[in-house]
PDB file of N, CA and C in Angstrom:
ATOM      1  N   MET A   1      35.960 -21.860  44.120  1.00  0.00           N
ATOM      2  CA  MET A   1      37.213 -21.171  44.357  1.00  0.00           C
ATOM      3  C   MET A   1      38.146 -21.417  43.178  1.00  0.00           C
ATOM      4  N   THR A   2      38.773 -20.416  42.700  1.00  0.00           N
ATOM      5  CA  THR A   2      39.660 -20.502  41.557  1.00  0.00           C
ATOM      6  C   THR A   2      41.033 -20.972  41.993  1.00  0.00           C
ATOM      7  N   ASN A   3      41.578 -21.914  41.259  1.00  0.00           N
ATOM      8  CA  ASN A   3      42.916 -22.419  41.532  1.00  0.00           C
ATOM      9  C   ASN A   3      43.902 -21.517  40.798  1.00  0.00           C
ATOM     10  N   LYS A   4      44.654 -20.721  41.529  1.00  0.00           N
ATOM     11  CA  LYS A   4      45.542 -19.733  40.911  1.00  0.00           C
ATOM     12  C   LYS A   4      46.754 -20.378  40.245  1.00  0.00           C
ATOM     13  N   THR A   5      47.044 -21.672  40.515  1.00  0.00           N
ATOM     14  CA  THR A   5      48.180 -22.317  39.875  1.00  0.00           C
ATOM     15  C   THR A   5      47.821 -22.845  38.492  1.00  0.00           C
ATOM     16  N   ASN A   6      46.539 -23.023  38.229  1.00  0.00           N
ATOM     17  CA  ASN A   6      46.075 -23.444  36.905  1.00  0.00           C
ATOM     18  C   ASN A   6      46.053 -22.263  35.963  1.00  0.00           C
ATOM     19  N   LYS A   7      46.314 -22.562  34.697  1.00  0.00           N
ATOM     20  CA  LYS A   7      46.065 -21.559  33.669  1.00  0.00           C
ATOM     21  C   LYS A   7      44.633 -21.756  33.210  1.00  0.00           C
ATOM     22  N   PRO A   8      43.942 -20.679  32.871  1.00  0.00           N
ATOM     23  CA  PRO A   8      42.560 -20.835  32.405  1.00  0.00           C
ATOM     24  C   PRO A   8      42.507 -21.630  31.102  1.00  0.00           C
ATOM     25  N   ILE A   9      41.435 -22.405  30.935  1.00  0.00           N
ATOM     26  CA  ILE A   9      41.265 -23.144  29.686  1.00  0.00           C
ATOM     27  C   ILE A   9      40.719 -22.231  28.594  1.00  0.00           C
ATOM     28  N   THR A  10      40.070 -21.156  29.005  1.00  0.00           N
ATOM     29  CA  THR A  10      39.598 -20.131  28.064  1.00  0.00           C
ATOM     30  C   THR A  10      39.263 -18.873  28.867  1.00  0.00           C
ATOM     31  N   LYS A  11      39.092 -17.774  28.173  1.00  0.00           N
ATOM     32  CA  LYS A  11      38.677 -16.516  28.800  1.00  0.00           C
ATOM     33  C   LYS A  11      37.600 -15.878  27.947  1.00  0.00           C
ATOM     34  N   LEU A  12      36.617 -15.305  28.616  1.00  0.00           N
ATOM     35  CA  LEU A  12      35.584 -14.523  27.944  1.00  0.00           C
ATOM     36  C   LEU A  12      35.843 -13.056  28.251  1.00  0.00           C
ATOM     37  N   TYR A  13      35.542 -12.173  27.294  1.00  0.00           N
ATOM     38  CA  TYR A  13      35.824 -10.755  27.464  1.00  0.00           C
ATOM     39  C   TYR A  13      34.600  -9.900  27.142  1.00  0.00           C
ATOM     40  N   ASP A  14      34.502  -8.786  27.836  1.00  0.00           N
ATOM     41  CA  ASP A  14      33.538  -7.729  27.511  1.00  0.00           C
ATOM     42  C   ASP A  14      34.143  -6.431  28.033  1.00  0.00           C
ATOM     43  N   GLY A  15      34.630  -5.618  27.121  1.00  0.00           N
ATOM     44  CA  GLY A  15      35.284  -4.376  27.537  1.00  0.00           C
ATOM     45  C   GLY A  15      36.483  -4.671  28.419  1.00  0.00           C
ATOM     46  N   ASN A  16      36.522  -4.031  29.590  1.00  0.00           N
ATOM     47  CA  ASN A  16      37.659  -4.233  30.482  1.00  0.00           C
ATOM     48  C   ASN A  16      37.429  -5.373  31.472  1.00  0.00           C
ATOM     49  N   LEU A  17      36.373  -6.149  31.256  1.00  0.00           N
ATOM     50  CA  LEU A  17      36.126  -7.326  32.086  1.00  0.00           C
ATOM     51  C   LEU A  17      36.611  -8.573  31.377  1.00  0.00           C
ATOM     52  N   SER A  18      37.222  -9.455  32.130  1.00  0.00           N
ATOM     53  CA  SER A  18      37.551 -10.767  31.593  1.00  0.00           C
ATOM     54  C   SER A  18      37.073 -11.806  32.590  1.00  0.00           C
ATOM     55  N   LEU A  19      36.720 -12.966  32.073  1.00  0.00           N
ATOM     56  CA  LEU A  19      36.221 -14.036  32.914  1.00  0.00           C
ATOM     57  C   LEU A  19      36.964 -15.311  32.537  1.00  0.00           C
ATOM     58  N   PRO A  20      38.052 -15.608  33.244  1.00  0.00           N
ATOM     59  CA  PRO A  20      38.760 -16.854  32.973  1.00  0.00           C
ATOM     60  C   PRO A  20      37.963 -18.046  33.504  1.00  0.00           C
ATOM     61  N   ILE A  21      38.020 -19.141  32.758  1.00  0.00           N
ATOM     62  CA  ILE A  21      37.384 -20.387  33.167  1.00  0.00           C
ATOM     63  C   ILE A  21      38.488 -21.405  33.408  1.00  0.00           C
ATOM     64  N   TYR A  22      38.447 -22.027  34.585  1.00  0.00           N
ATOM     65  CA  TYR A  22      39.466 -22.983  34.995  1.00  0.00           C
ATOM     66  C   TYR A  22      38.890 -24.390  35.068  1.00  0.00           C
ATOM     67  N   LYS A  23      39.690 -25.372  34.697  1.00  0.00           N
ATOM     68  CA  LYS A  23      39.341 -26.770  34.910  1.00  0.00           C
ATOM     69  C   LYS A  23      40.233 -27.268  36.041  1.00  0.00           C
ATOM     70  N   ASN A  24      39.610 -27.742  37.091  1.00  0.00           N
ATOM     71  CA  ASN A  24      40.323 -28.176  38.283  1.00  0.00           C
ATOM     72  C   ASN A  24      40.086 -29.658  38.528  1.00  0.00           C
ATOM     73  N   MET A  25      40.939 -30.246  39.337  1.00  0.00           N
ATOM     74  CA  MET A  25      40.827 -31.656  39.676  1.00  0.00           C
ATOM     75  C   MET A  25      40.650 -31.795  41.176  1.00  0.00           C
ATOM     76  N   SER A  26      39.739 -32.668  41.573  1.00  0.00           N
ATOM     77  CA  SER A  26      39.562 -32.993  42.985  1.00  0.00           C
ATOM     78  C   SER A  26      39.522 -34.509  43.103  1.00  0.00           C
ATOM     79  N   LYS A  27      39.401 -35.003  44.320  1.00  0.00           N
ATOM     80  CA  LYS A  27      39.341 -36.462  44.501  1.00  0.00           C
ATOM     81  C   LYS A  27      38.074 -37.046  43.876  1.00  0.00           C
ATOM     82  N   ASN A  28      37.084 -36.199  43.611  1.00  0.00           N
ATOM     83  CA  ASN A  28      35.837 -36.644  42.980  1.00  0.00           C
ATOM     84  C   ASN A  28      35.818 -36.427  41.478  1.00  0.00           C
ATOM     85  N   GLY A  29      36.903 -35.987  40.900  1.00  0.00           N
ATOM     86  CA  GLY A  29      36.978 -35.760  39.463  1.00  0.00           C
ATOM     87  C   GLY A  29      37.175 -34.293  39.124  1.00  0.00           C
ATOM     88  N   HIS A  30      36.920 -33.971  37.870  1.00  0.00           N
ATOM     89  CA  HIS A  30      37.093 -32.594  37.391  1.00  0.00           C
ATOM     90  C   HIS A  30      35.919 -31.719  37.793  1.00  0.00           C
ATOM     91  N   PHE A  31      36.221 -30.445  37.979  1.00  0.00           N
ATOM     92  CA  PHE A  31      35.173 -29.446  38.146  1.00  0.00           C
ATOM     93  C   PHE A  31      35.679 -28.143  37.543  1.00  0.00           C
ATOM     94  N   TYR A  32      34.773 -27.258  37.260  1.00  0.00           N
ATOM     95  CA  TYR A  32      35.112 -25.992  36.612  1.00  0.00           C
ATOM     96  C   TYR A  32      34.816 -24.833  37.544  1.00  0.00           C
ATOM     97  N   SER A  33      35.606 -23.785  37.417  1.00  0.00           N
ATOM     98  CA  SER A  33      35.395 -22.582  38.222  1.00  0.00           C
ATOM     99  C   SER A  33      35.713 -21.355  37.375  1.00  0.00           C
ATOM    100  N   ILE A  34      35.221 -20.220  37.835  1.00  0.00           N
ATOM    101  CA  ILE A  34      35.451 -18.960  37.138  1.00  0.00           C
ATOM    102  C   ILE A  34      36.023 -17.941  38.119  1.00  0.00           C
ATOM    103  N   GLY A  35      36.616 -16.906  37.586  1.00  0.00           N
ATOM    104  CA  GLY A  35      37.152 -15.839  38.420  1.00  0.00           C
ATOM    105  C   GLY A  35      37.055 -14.508  37.699  1.00  0.00           C
ATOM    106  N   PRO A  36      35.954 -13.769  37.876  1.00  0.00           N
ATOM    107  CA  PRO A  36      35.808 -12.492  37.177  1.00  0.00           C
ATOM    108  C   PRO A  36      36.942 -11.522  37.519  1.00  0.00           C
ATOM    109  N   VAL A  37      37.399 -10.818  36.511  1.00  0.00           N
ATOM    110  CA  VAL A  37      38.496  -9.869  36.685  1.00  0.00           C
ATOM    111  C   VAL A  37      38.164  -8.580  35.956  1.00  0.00           C
ATOM    112  N   GLN A  38      38.353  -7.456  36.623  1.00  0.00           N
ATOM    113  CA  GLN A  38      38.245  -6.154  35.968  1.00  0.00           C
ATOM    114  C   GLN A  38      39.663  -5.653  35.735  1.00  0.00           C
ATOM    115  N   ARG A  39      39.948  -5.309  34.498  1.00  0.00           N
ATOM    116  CA  ARG A  39      41.286  -4.854  34.128  1.00  0.00           C
ATOM    117  C   ARG A  39      41.286  -3.342  33.976  1.00  0.00           C
ATOM    118  N   SER A  40      42.378  -2.729  34.365  1.00  0.00           N
ATOM    119  CA  SER A  40      42.530  -1.290  34.151  1.00  0.00           C
ATOM    120  C   SER A  40      44.009  -1.003  33.888  1.00  0.00           C
ATOM    121  N   TYR A  41      44.262   0.210  33.482  1.00  0.00           N
ATOM    122  CA  TYR A  41      45.631   0.630  33.174  1.00  0.00           C
ATOM    123  C   TYR A  41      45.972   1.823  34.039  1.00  0.00           C
ATOM    124  N   ASP A  42      47.075   1.715  34.748  1.00  0.00           N
ATOM    125  CA  ASP A  42      47.543   2.808  35.589  1.00  0.00           C
ATOM    126  C   ASP A  42      48.530   3.637  34.774  1.00  0.00           C
ATOM    127  N   ALA A  43      48.084   4.781  34.277  1.00  0.00           N
ATOM    128  CA  ALA A  43      48.921   5.622  33.423  1.00  0.00           C
ATOM    129  C   ALA A  43      50.120   6.174  34.183  1.00  0.00           C
ATOM    130  N   GLU A  44      49.988   6.313  35.483  1.00  0.00           N
ATOM    131  CA  GLU A  44      51.067   6.877  36.291  1.00  0.00           C
ATOM    132  C   GLU A  44      52.313   5.991  36.289  1.00  0.00           C
ATOM    133  N   ASN A  45      52.111   4.681  36.461  1.00  0.00           N
ATOM    134  CA  ASN A  45      53.285   3.795  36.484  1.00  0.00           C
ATOM    135  C   ASN A  45      53.357   2.916  35.234  1.00  0.00           C
ATOM    136  N   GLY A  46      52.397   3.056  34.317  1.00  0.00           N
ATOM    137  CA  GLY A  46      52.439   2.323  33.056  1.00  0.00           C
ATOM    138  C   GLY A  46      52.161   0.838  33.172  1.00  0.00           C
ATOM    139  N   GLU A  47      51.468   0.425  34.222  1.00  0.00           N
ATOM    140  CA  GLU A  47      51.210  -0.998  34.430  1.00  0.00           C
ATOM    141  C   GLU A  47      49.722  -1.307  34.394  1.00  0.00           C
ATOM    142  N   ARG A  48      49.423  -2.522  33.963  1.00  0.00           N
ATOM    143  CA  ARG A  48      48.048  -3.012  34.023  1.00  0.00           C
ATOM    144  C   ARG A  48      47.745  -3.412  35.454  1.00  0.00           C
ATOM    145  N   GLN A  49      46.495  -3.201  35.849  1.00  0.00           N
ATOM    146  CA  GLN A  49      46.051  -3.597  37.175  1.00  0.00           C
ATOM    147  C   GLN A  49      44.846  -4.508  37.026  1.00  0.00           C
ATOM    148  N   TYR A  50      44.710  -5.422  37.964  1.00  0.00           N
ATOM    149  CA  TYR A  50      43.620  -6.392  37.932  1.00  0.00           C
ATOM    150  C   TYR A  50      42.961  -6.446  39.299  1.00  0.00           C
ATOM    151  N   THR A  51      41.643  -6.584  39.297  1.00  0.00           N
ATOM    152  CA  THR A  51      40.912  -6.704  40.551  1.00  0.00           C
ATOM    153  C   THR A  51      39.720  -7.626  40.340  1.00  0.00           C
ATOM    154  N   SER A  52      39.325  -8.310  41.394  1.00  0.00           N
ATOM    155  CA  SER A  52      38.127  -9.146  41.295  1.00  0.00           C
ATOM    156  C   SER A  52      36.882  -8.367  41.700  1.00  0.00           C
ATOM    157  N   SER A  53      37.057  -7.119  42.128  1.00  0.00           N
ATOM    158  CA  SER A  53      35.921  -6.260  42.446  1.00  0.00           C
ATOM    159  C   SER A  53      35.319  -5.722  41.158  1.00  0.00           C
ATOM    160  N   ILE A  54      34.008  -5.811  41.049  1.00  0.00           N
ATOM    161  CA  ILE A  54      33.308  -5.333  39.859  1.00  0.00           C
ATOM    162  C   ILE A  54      32.568  -4.056  40.233  1.00  0.00           C
ATOM    163  N   SER A  55      32.841  -2.982  39.502  1.00  0.00           N
ATOM    164  CA  SER A  55      32.198  -1.708  39.806  1.00  0.00           C
ATOM    165  C   SER A  55      30.719  -1.746  39.424  1.00  0.00           C
ATOM    166  N   GLY A  56      29.950  -0.865  40.013  1.00  0.00           N
ATOM    167  CA  GLY A  56      28.501  -0.850  39.823  1.00  0.00           C
ATOM    168  C   GLY A  56      28.050  -0.835  38.384  1.00  0.00           C
ATOM    169  N   ASP A  57      28.720  -0.040  37.543  1.00  0.00           N
ATOM    170  CA  ASP A  57      28.281   0.026  36.152  1.00  0.00           C
ATOM    171  C   ASP A  57      28.821  -1.126  35.307  1.00  0.00           C
ATOM    172  N   GLN A  58      29.558  -2.042  35.924  1.00  0.00           N
ATOM    173  CA  GLN A  58      30.056  -3.226  35.221  1.00  0.00           C
ATOM    174  C   GLN A  58      29.260  -4.482  35.571  1.00  0.00           C
ATOM    175  N   ILE A  59      28.323  -4.368  36.504  1.00  0.00           N
ATOM    176  CA  ILE A  59      27.615  -5.547  37.005  1.00  0.00           C
ATOM    177  C   ILE A  59      26.837  -6.259  35.896  1.00  0.00           C
ATOM    178  N   LEU A  60      26.162  -5.520  35.051  1.00  0.00           N
ATOM    179  CA  LEU A  60      25.393  -6.151  33.977  1.00  0.00           C
ATOM    180  C   LEU A  60      26.321  -6.883  33.014  1.00  0.00           C
ATOM    181  N   ARG A  61      27.448  -6.285  32.677  1.00  0.00           N
ATOM    182  CA  ARG A  61      28.421  -6.964  31.804  1.00  0.00           C
ATOM    183  C   ARG A  61      28.927  -8.238  32.459  1.00  0.00           C
ATOM    184  N   ALA A  62      29.235  -8.163  33.755  1.00  0.00           N
ATOM    185  CA  ALA A  62      29.706  -9.344  34.479  1.00  0.00           C
ATOM    186  C   ALA A  62      28.638 -10.431  34.485  1.00  0.00           C
ATOM    187  N   GLN A  63      27.389 -10.041  34.686  1.00  0.00           N
ATOM    188  CA  GLN A  63      26.289 -11.001  34.687  1.00  0.00           C
ATOM    189  C   GLN A  63      26.193 -11.710  33.334  1.00  0.00           C
ATOM    190  N   ARG A  64      26.321 -10.974  32.262  1.00  0.00           N
ATOM    191  CA  ARG A  64      26.256 -11.569  30.925  1.00  0.00           C
ATOM    192  C   ARG A  64      27.412 -12.538  30.699  1.00  0.00           C
ATOM    193  N   LEU A  65      28.606 -12.140  31.134  1.00  0.00           N
ATOM    194  CA  LEU A  65      29.756 -13.028  30.989  1.00  0.00           C
ATOM    195  C   LEU A  65      29.573 -14.310  31.807  1.00  0.00           C
ATOM    196  N   ILE A  66      29.029 -14.174  33.002  1.00  0.00           N
ATOM    197  CA  ILE A  66      28.805 -15.353  33.840  1.00  0.00           C
ATOM    198  C   ILE A  66      27.791 -16.280  33.175  1.00  0.00           C
ATOM    199  N   GLY A  67      26.751 -15.719  32.576  1.00  0.00           N
ATOM    200  CA  GLY A  67      25.787 -16.531  31.837  1.00  0.00           C
ATOM    201  C   GLY A  67      26.439 -17.264  30.674  1.00  0.00           C
ATOM    202  N   LYS A  68      27.295 -16.569  29.928  1.00  0.00           N
ATOM    203  CA  LYS A  68      28.011 -17.206  28.822  1.00  0.00           C
ATOM    204  C   LYS A  68      28.946 -18.294  29.340  1.00  0.00           C
ATOM    205  N   SER A  69      29.565 -18.040  30.489  1.00  0.00           N
ATOM    206  CA  SER A  69      30.498 -19.031  31.041  1.00  0.00           C
ATOM    207  C   SER A  69      29.771 -20.320  31.388  1.00  0.00           C
ATOM    208  N   TYR A  70      28.525 -20.223  31.822  1.00  0.00           N
ATOM    209  CA  TYR A  70      27.742 -21.422  32.121  1.00  0.00           C
ATOM    210  C   TYR A  70      27.617 -22.279  30.865  1.00  0.00           C
ATOM    211  N   ASP A  71      27.298 -21.647  29.733  1.00  0.00           N
ATOM    212  CA  ASP A  71      27.154 -22.379  28.476  1.00  0.00           C
ATOM    213  C   ASP A  71      28.481 -23.012  28.051  1.00  0.00           C
ATOM    214  N   VAL A  72      29.568 -22.266  28.184  1.00  0.00           N
ATOM    215  CA  VAL A  72      30.885 -22.789  27.814  1.00  0.00           C
ATOM    216  C   VAL A  72      31.250 -23.975  28.704  1.00  0.00           C
ATOM    217  N   ILE A  73      31.022 -23.853  29.997  1.00  0.00           N
ATOM    218  CA  ILE A  73      31.343 -24.944  30.926  1.00  0.00           C
ATOM    219  C   ILE A  73      30.508 -26.179  30.599  1.00  0.00           C
ATOM    220  N   GLU A  74      29.242 -26.004  30.263  1.00  0.00           N
ATOM    221  CA  GLU A  74      28.404 -27.151  29.888  1.00  0.00           C
ATOM    222  C   GLU A  74      28.953 -27.845  28.642  1.00  0.00           C
ATOM    223  N   GLU A  75      29.497 -27.082  27.688  1.00  0.00           N
ATOM    224  CA  GLU A  75      30.119 -27.677  26.506  1.00  0.00           C
ATOM    225  C   GLU A  75      31.350 -28.492  26.897  1.00  0.00           C
ATOM    226  N   TYR A  76      32.179 -27.953  27.790  1.00  0.00           N
ATOM    227  CA  TYR A  76      33.359 -28.691  28.254  1.00  0.00           C
ATOM    228  C   TYR A  76      32.958 -29.954  29.008  1.00  0.00           C
ATOM    229  N   LYS A  77      31.908 -29.887  29.803  1.00  0.00           N
ATOM    230  CA  LYS A  77      31.433 -31.073  30.522  1.00  0.00           C
ATOM    231  C   LYS A  77      30.966 -32.153  29.545  1.00  0.00           C
ATOM    232  N   ALA A  78      30.287 -31.755  28.477  1.00  0.00           N
ATOM    233  CA  ALA A  78      29.841 -32.714  27.468  1.00  0.00           C
ATOM    234  C   ALA A  78      31.042 -33.401  26.817  1.00  0.00           C
ATOM    235  N   ILE A  79      32.079 -32.632  26.535  1.00  0.00           N
ATOM    236  CA  ILE A  79      33.305 -33.197  25.964  1.00  0.00           C
ATOM    237  C   ILE A  79      33.933 -34.171  26.959  1.00  0.00           C
ATOM    238  N   ASP A  80      33.958 -33.797  28.235  1.00  0.00           N
ATOM    239  CA  ASP A  80      34.497 -34.693  29.271  1.00  0.00           C
ATOM    240  C   ASP A  80      33.724 -36.010  29.307  1.00  0.00           C
ATOM    241  N   ARG A  81      32.397 -35.932  29.240  1.00  0.00           N
ATOM    242  CA  ARG A  81      31.570 -37.148  29.285  1.00  0.00           C
ATOM    243  C   ARG A  81      31.868 -38.038  28.079  1.00  0.00           C
ATOM    244  N   GLN A  82      32.017 -37.426  26.896  1.00  0.00           N
ATOM    245  CA  GLN A  82      32.336 -38.208  25.697  1.00  0.00           C
ATOM    246  C   GLN A  82      33.697 -38.872  25.834  1.00  0.00           C
ATOM    247  N   SER A  83      34.674 -38.143  26.371  1.00  0.00           N
ATOM    248  CA  SER A  83      36.016 -38.697  26.571  1.00  0.00           C
ATOM    249  C   SER A  83      35.986 -39.843  27.572  1.00  0.00           C
ATOM    250  N   ASP A  84      35.199 -39.692  28.624  1.00  0.00           N
ATOM    251  CA  ASP A  84      35.082 -40.744  29.634  1.00  0.00           C
ATOM    252  C   ASP A  84      34.470 -42.004  29.046  1.00  0.00           C
ATOM    253  N   LYS A  85      33.435 -41.831  28.188  1.00  0.00           N
ATOM    254  CA  LYS A  85      32.786 -42.980  27.545  1.00  0.00           C
ATOM    255  C   LYS A  85      33.756 -43.683  26.596  1.00  0.00           C
ATOM    256  N   ALA A  86      34.531 -42.888  25.841  1.00  0.00           N
ATOM    257  CA  ALA A  86      35.476 -43.460  24.890  1.00  0.00           C
ATOM    258  C   ALA A  86      36.598 -44.217  25.603  1.00  0.00           C
ATOM    259  N   ALA A  87      36.969 -43.731  26.790  1.00  0.00           N
ATOM    260  CA  ALA A  87      38.057 -44.368  27.545  1.00  0.00           C
ATOM    261  C   ALA A  87      37.589 -45.651  28.244  1.00  0.00           C
ATOM    262  N   ALA A  88      36.271 -45.781  28.435  1.00  0.00           N
ATOM    263  CA  ALA A  88      35.740 -46.943  29.160  1.00  0.00           C
ATOM    264  C   ALA A  88      35.658 -48.180  28.299  1.00  0.00           C
TER     265      ALA A  88
END
């Protein structure tokens, strides 16, 4: 579950899809989460719109972004482990 009060530590993009990655804290330590977002522009009112629903022709792009997010999260976890070792 994405913590909406956190700002993402990074975002991945592909076209109108973005995938923010969040670092969260729990009683058991840090954990990471993602929240896929499809962005669009409403020309009628001139505002950007965001939804977590991914349209059928965006599924492959979302899948690729999720795969990339796994690699990014693993890099952040490695950094966390190094920081924990240095602090010990």
